[in-house]
Coordinates of N, CA and C in Angstrom, one line a residue:
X214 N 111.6 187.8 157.1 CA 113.0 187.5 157.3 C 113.2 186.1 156.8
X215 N 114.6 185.8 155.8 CA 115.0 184.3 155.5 C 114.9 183.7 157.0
X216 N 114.8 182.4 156.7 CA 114.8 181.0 157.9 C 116.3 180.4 157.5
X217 N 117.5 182.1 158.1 CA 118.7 181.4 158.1 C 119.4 181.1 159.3
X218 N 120.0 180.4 159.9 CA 121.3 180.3 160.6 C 122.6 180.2 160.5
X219 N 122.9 181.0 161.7 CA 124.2 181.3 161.8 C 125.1 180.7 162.9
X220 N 125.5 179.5 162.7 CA 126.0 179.2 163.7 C 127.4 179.3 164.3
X221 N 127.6 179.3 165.4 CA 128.7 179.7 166.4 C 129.1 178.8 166.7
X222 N 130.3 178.8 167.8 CA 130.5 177.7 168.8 C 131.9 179.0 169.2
X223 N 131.9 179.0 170.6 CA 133.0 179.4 171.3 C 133.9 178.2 171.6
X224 N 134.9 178.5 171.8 CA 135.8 177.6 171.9 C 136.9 178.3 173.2
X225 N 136.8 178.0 174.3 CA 138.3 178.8 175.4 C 139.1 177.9 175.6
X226 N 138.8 176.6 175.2 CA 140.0 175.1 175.6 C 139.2 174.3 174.7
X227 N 139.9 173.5 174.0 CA 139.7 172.0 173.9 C 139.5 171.4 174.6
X228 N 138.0 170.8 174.6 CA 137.4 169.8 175.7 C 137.2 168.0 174.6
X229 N 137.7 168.2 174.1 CA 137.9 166.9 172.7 C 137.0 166.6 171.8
X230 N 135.8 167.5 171.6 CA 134.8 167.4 171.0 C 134.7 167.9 169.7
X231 N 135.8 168.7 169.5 CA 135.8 170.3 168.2 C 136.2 168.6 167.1
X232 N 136.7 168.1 166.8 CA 137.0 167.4 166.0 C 135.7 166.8 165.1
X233 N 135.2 166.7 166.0 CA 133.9 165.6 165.9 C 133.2 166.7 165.2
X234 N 132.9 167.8 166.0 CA 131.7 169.0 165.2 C 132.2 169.1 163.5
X235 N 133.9 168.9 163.4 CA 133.7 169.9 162.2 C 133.7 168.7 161.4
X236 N 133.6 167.1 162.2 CA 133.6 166.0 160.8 C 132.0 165.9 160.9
X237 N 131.2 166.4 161.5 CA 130.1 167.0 161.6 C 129.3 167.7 160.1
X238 N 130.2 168.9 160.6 CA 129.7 170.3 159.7 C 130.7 169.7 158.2
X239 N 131.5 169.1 157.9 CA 132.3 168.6 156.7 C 130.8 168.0 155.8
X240 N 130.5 167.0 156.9 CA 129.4 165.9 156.5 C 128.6 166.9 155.7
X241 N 128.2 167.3 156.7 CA 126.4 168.6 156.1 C 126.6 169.1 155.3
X242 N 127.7 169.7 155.2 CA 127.9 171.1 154.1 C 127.7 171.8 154.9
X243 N 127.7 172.0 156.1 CA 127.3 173.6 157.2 C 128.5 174.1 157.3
X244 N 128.2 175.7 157.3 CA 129.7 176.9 157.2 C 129.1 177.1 159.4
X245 N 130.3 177.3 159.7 CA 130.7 178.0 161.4 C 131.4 178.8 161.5
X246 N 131.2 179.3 162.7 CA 132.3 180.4 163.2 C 132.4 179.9 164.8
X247 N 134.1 180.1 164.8 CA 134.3 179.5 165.7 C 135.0 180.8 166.8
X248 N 134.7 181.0 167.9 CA 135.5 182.7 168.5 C 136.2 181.7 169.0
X249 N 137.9 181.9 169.3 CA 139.0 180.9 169.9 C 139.6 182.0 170.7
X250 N 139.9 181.5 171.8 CA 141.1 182.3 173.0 C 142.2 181.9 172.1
X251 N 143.4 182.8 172.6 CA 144.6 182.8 172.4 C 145.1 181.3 172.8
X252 N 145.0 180.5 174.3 CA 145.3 179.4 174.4 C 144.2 178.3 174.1
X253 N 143.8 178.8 173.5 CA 142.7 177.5 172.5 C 143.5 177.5 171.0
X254 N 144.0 178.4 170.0 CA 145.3 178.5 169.1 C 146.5 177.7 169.5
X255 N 146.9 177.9 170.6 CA 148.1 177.1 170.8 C 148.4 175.9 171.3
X256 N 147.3 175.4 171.9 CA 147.0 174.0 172.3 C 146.5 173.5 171.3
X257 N 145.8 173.8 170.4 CA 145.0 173.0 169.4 C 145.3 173.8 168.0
X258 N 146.3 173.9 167.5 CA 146.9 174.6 166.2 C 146.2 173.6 165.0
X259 N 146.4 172.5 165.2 CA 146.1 171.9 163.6 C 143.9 171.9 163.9
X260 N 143.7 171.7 164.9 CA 142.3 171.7 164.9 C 141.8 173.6 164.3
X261 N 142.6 174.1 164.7 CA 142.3 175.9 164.3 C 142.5 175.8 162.7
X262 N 144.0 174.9 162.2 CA 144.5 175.0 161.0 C 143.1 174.4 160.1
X263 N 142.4 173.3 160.8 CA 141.3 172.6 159.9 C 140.5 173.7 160.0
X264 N 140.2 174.1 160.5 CA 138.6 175.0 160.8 C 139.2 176.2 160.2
X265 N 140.3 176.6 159.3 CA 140.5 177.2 158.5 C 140.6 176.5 157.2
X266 N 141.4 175.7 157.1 CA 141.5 175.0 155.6 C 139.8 174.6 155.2
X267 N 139.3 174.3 155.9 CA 137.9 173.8 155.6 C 137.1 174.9 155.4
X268 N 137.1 176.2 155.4 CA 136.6 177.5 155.3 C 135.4 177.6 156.3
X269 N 135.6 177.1 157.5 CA 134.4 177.9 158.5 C 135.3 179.6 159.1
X270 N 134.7 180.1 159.5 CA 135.2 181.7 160.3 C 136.2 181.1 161.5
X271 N 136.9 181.8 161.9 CA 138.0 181.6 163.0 C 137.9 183.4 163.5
X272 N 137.1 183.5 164.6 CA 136.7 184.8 164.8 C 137.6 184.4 166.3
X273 N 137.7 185.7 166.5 CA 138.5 186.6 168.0 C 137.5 186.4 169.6
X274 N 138.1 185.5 170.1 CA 137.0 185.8 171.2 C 138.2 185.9 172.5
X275 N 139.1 187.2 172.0 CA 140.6 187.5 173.0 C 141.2 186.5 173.8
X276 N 142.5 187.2 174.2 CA 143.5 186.2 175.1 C 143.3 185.5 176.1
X277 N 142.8 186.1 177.0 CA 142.3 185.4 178.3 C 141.2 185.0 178.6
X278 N 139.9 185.8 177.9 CA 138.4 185.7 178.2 C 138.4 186.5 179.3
X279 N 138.6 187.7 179.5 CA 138.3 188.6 180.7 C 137.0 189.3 180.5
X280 N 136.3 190.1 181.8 CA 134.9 190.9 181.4 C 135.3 191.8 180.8
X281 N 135.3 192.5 179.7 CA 135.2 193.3 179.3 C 135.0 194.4 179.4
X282 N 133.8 194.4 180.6 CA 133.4 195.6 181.2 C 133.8 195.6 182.1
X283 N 134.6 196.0 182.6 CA 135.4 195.4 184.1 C 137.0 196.3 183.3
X284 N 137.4 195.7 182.4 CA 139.1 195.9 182.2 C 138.6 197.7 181.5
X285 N 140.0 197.9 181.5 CA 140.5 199.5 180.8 C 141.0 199.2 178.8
X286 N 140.5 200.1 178.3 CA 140.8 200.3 177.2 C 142.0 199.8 176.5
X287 N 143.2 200.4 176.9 CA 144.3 199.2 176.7 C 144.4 198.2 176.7
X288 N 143.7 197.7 177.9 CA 143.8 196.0 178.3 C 142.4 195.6 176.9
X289 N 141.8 195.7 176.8 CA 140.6 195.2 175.6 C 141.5 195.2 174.5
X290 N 141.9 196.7 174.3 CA 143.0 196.2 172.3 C 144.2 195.4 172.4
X291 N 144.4 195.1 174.1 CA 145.6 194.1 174.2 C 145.2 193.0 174.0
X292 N 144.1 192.6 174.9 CA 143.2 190.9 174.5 C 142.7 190.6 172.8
X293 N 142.3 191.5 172.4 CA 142.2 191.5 170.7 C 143.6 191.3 170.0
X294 N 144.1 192.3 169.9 CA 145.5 192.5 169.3 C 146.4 191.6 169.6
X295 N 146.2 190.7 170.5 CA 147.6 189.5 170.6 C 146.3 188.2 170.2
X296 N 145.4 188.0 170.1 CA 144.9 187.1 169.5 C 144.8 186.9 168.0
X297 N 145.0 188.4 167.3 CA 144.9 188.8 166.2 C 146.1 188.5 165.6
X298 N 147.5 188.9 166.4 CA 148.4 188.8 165.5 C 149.1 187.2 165.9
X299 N 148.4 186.3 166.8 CA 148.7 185.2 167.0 C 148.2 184.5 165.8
X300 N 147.3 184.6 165.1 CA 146.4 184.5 164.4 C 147.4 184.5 162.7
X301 N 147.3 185.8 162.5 CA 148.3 186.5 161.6 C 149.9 185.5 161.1
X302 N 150.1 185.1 162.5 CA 151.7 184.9 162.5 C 151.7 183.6 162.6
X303 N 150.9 182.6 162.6 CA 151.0 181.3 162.8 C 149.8 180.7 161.5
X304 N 149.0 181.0 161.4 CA 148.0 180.7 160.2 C 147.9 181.3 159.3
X305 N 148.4 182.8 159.1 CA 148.3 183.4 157.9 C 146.6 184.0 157.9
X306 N 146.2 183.9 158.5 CA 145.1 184.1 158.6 C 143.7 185.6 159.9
X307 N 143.3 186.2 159.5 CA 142.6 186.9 160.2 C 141.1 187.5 160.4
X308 N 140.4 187.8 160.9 CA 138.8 187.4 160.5 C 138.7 189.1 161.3
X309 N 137.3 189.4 161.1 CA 136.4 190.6 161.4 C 135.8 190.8 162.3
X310 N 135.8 189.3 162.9 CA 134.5 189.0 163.9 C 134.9 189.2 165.2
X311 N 134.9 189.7 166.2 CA 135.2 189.8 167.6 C 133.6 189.2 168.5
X312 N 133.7 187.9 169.0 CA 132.9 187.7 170.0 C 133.6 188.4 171.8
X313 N 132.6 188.8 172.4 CA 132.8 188.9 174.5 C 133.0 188.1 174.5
X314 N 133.6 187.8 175.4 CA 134.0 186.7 176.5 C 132.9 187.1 177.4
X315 N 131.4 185.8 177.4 CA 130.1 185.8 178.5 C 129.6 187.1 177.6
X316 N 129.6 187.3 176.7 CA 129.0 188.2 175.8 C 128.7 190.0 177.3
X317 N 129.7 189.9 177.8 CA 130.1 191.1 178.8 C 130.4 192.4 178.2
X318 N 129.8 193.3 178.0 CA 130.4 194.4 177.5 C 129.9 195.9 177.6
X319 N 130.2 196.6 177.0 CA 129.7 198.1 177.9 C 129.8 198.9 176.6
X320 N 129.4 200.4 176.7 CA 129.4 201.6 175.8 C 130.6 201.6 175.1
X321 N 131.8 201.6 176.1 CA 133.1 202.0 175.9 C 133.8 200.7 175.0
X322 N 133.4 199.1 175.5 CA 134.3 198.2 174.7 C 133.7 197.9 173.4
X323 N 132.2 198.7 173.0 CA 131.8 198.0 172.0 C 132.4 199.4 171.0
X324 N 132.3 200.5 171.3 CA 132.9 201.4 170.6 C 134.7 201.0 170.5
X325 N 135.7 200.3 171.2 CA 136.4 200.3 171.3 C 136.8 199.2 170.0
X326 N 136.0 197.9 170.1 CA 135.8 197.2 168.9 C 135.9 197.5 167.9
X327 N 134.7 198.5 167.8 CA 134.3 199.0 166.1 C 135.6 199.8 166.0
X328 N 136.3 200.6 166.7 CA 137.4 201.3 166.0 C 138.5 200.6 165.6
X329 N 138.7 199.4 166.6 CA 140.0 197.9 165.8 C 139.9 197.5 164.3
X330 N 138.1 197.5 164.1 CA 137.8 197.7 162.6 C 136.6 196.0 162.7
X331 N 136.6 195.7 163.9 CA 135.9 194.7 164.0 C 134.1 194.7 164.1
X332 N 133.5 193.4 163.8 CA 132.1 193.4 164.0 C 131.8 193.0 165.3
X333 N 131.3 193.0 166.1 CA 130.7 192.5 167.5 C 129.5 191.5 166.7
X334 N 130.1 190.2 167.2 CA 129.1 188.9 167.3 C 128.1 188.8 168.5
X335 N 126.8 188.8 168.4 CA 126.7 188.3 170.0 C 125.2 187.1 169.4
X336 N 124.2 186.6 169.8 CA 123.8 185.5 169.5 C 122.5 186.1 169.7
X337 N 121.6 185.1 169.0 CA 120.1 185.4 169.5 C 119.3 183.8 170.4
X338 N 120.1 182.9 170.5 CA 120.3 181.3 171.0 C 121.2 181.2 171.4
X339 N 120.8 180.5 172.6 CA 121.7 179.9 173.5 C 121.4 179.0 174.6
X340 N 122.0 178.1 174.8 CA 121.6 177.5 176.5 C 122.6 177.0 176.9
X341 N 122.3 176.8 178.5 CA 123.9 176.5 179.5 C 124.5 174.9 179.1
X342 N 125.3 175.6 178.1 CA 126.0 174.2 177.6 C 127.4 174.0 178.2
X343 N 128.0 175.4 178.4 CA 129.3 175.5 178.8 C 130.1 174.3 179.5
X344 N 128.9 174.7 181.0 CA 129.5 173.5 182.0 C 129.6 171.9 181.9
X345 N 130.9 171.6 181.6 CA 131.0 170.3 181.4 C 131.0 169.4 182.1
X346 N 130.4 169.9 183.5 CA 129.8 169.0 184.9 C 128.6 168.6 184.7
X347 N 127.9 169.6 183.8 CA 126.4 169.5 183.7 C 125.7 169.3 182.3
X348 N 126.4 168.3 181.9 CA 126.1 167.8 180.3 C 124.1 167.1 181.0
X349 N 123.0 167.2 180.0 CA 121.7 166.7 180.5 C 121.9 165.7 179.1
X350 N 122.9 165.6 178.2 CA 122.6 164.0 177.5 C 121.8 165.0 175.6
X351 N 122.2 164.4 174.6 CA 121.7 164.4 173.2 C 119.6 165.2 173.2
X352 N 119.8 164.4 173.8 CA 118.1 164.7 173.5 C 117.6 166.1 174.4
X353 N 118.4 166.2 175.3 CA 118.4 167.6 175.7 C 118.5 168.7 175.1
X354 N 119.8 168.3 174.4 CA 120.2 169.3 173.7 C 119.9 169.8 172.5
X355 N 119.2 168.6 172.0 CA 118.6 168.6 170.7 C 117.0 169.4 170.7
X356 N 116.6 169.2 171.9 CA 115.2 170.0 172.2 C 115.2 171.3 172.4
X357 N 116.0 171.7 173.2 CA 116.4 173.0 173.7 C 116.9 173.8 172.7
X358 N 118.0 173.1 171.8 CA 118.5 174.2 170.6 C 117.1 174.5 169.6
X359 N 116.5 173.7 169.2 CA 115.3 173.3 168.4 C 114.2 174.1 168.8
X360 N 114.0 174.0 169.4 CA 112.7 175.0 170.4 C 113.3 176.6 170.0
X361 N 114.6 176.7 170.4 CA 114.5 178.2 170.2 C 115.3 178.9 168.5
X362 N 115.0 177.6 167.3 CA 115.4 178.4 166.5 C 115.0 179.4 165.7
X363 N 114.6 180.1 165.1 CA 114.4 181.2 164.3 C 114.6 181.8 163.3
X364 N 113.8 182.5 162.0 CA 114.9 183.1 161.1 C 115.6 184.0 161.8
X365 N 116.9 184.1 161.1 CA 117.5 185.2 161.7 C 118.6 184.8 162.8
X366 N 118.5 183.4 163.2 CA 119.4 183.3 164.6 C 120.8 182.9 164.3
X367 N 121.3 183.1 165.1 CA 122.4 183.5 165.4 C 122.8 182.2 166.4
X368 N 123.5 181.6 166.0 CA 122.9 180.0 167.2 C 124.3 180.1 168.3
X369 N 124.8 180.1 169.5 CA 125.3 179.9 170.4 C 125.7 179.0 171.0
X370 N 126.9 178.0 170.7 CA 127.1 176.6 171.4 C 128.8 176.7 171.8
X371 N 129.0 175.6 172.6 CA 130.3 175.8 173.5 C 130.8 174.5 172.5
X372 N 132.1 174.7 171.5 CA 132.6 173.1 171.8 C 133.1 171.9 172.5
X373 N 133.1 172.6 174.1 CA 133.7 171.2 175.2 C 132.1 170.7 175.3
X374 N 131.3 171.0 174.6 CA 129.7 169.8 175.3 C 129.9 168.5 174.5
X375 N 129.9 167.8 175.6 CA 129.4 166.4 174.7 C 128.5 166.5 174.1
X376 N 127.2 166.9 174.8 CA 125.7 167.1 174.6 C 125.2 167.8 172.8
X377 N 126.4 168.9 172.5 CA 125.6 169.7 171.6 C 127.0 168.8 170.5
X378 N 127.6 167.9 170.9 CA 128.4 167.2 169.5 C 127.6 166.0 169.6
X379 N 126.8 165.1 170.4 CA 126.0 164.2 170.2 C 124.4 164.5 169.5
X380 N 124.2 165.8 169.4 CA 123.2 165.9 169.4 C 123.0 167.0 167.5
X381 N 124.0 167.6 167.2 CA 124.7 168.2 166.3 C 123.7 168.1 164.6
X382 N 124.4 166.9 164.3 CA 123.9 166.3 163.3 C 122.2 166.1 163.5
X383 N 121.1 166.0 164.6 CA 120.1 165.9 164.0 C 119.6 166.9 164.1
X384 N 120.4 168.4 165.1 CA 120.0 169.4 164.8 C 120.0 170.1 163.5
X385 N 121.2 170.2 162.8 CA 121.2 170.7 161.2 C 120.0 169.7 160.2
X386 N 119.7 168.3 160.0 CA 118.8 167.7 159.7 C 117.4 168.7 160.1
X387 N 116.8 168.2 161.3 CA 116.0 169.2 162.0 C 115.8 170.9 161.3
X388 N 116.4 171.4 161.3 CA 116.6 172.5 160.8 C 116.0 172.6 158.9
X389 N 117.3 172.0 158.8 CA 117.2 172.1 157.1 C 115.8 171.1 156.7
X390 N 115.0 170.2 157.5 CA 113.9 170.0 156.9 C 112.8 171.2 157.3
X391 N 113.2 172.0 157.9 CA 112.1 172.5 158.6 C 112.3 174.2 157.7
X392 N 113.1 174.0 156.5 CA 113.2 175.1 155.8 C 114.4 176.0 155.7
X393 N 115.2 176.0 157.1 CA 116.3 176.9 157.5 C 117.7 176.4 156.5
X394 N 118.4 177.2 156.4 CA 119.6 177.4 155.6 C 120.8 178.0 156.7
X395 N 122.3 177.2 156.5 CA 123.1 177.5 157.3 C 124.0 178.9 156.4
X396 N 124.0 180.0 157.3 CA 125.2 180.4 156.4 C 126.2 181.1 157.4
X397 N 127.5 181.7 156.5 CA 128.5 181.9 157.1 C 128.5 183.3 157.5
X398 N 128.8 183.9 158.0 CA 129.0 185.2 159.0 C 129.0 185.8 157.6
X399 N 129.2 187.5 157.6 CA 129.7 188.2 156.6 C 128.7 188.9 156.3

């Protein structure tokens, strides 16, 4: 297997960090995908607008962030389909990719997916970055992402962490000397 990655970042709010990652990923030449809630679009429109004009992915990770497995069929092509045509109607813009919200999902929503016409993202890396009570600091996060890369991964990061935007740049370094190649979903 290539020593590629594929990196992610969910995004359900601006926590003020997204700026920083993608003058980040500008620097490197590294391609992303970014899954955005419906109110992550509307709070942060020109940060969505860059993370399009700059050509990383702008993938579906629905309206609210509900379980998945939990709601009814309706309610799933309603959390897609209004992120989609928010998407459509304000950026011109629409992607393939549908991330879970907590990567939560069942028989019925991943079949429900594939019929919208979409790919189901889910990761092969990750660590509890989310909570932004519980940042452990750069070097944390730089060890922890590091330790678990892989050909083939699929990398998993939250953009409200301080930790994985202080830590960012010596992971792609890190990486790309160690052989790995970033690429873009698809």
């Amino acid at each position: 297997m290539k020593k590629i990655i594929y990196l992610t970042f969910d995004c359900g709010y601006e926590g003020g960090y997204t700026e920083q990652l993608l003058d980040i990923l500008k620097e490197k030449g590294v391609p992303a995908a970014f899954f955005v809630t419906l109110p992550y679009l509307k709070s942060s429109p020109e940060i969505a607008a860059r993370m399009i004009k700059e050509g990383h992915t702008v993938g579906n990770h629905s309206a609210t962030h509900p379980n998945f497995s939990t709601i009814s069929r309706a309610k799933m092509a309603q959390e897609i389909q209004e992120t989609d045509d928010y998407l459509r109607q304000h950026f011109g813009y629409s992607s393939p990719f549908f991330r879970f919200p907590e990567g939560a999902c069942s028989d019925c929503s991943l079949e429900l997916v594939a019929s919208l016409g979409y790919t189901s993202v889910f990761w092969s890396a990750a660590y509890s970055d989310w909570d932004t009570t519980s940042q452990k600091g750069a070097d944390y996060a730089f060890d922890t992402v590091t330790s678990r890369l892989h050909p083939g991964c699929v990398l998993l990061l939250h953009s409200q962490s301080s930790d994985n935007t202080a830590a960012l740049g010596r992971i792609i370094d890190y990486a790309i000397d160690n052989g790995y190649t970033f690429s873009a979903l698809g």
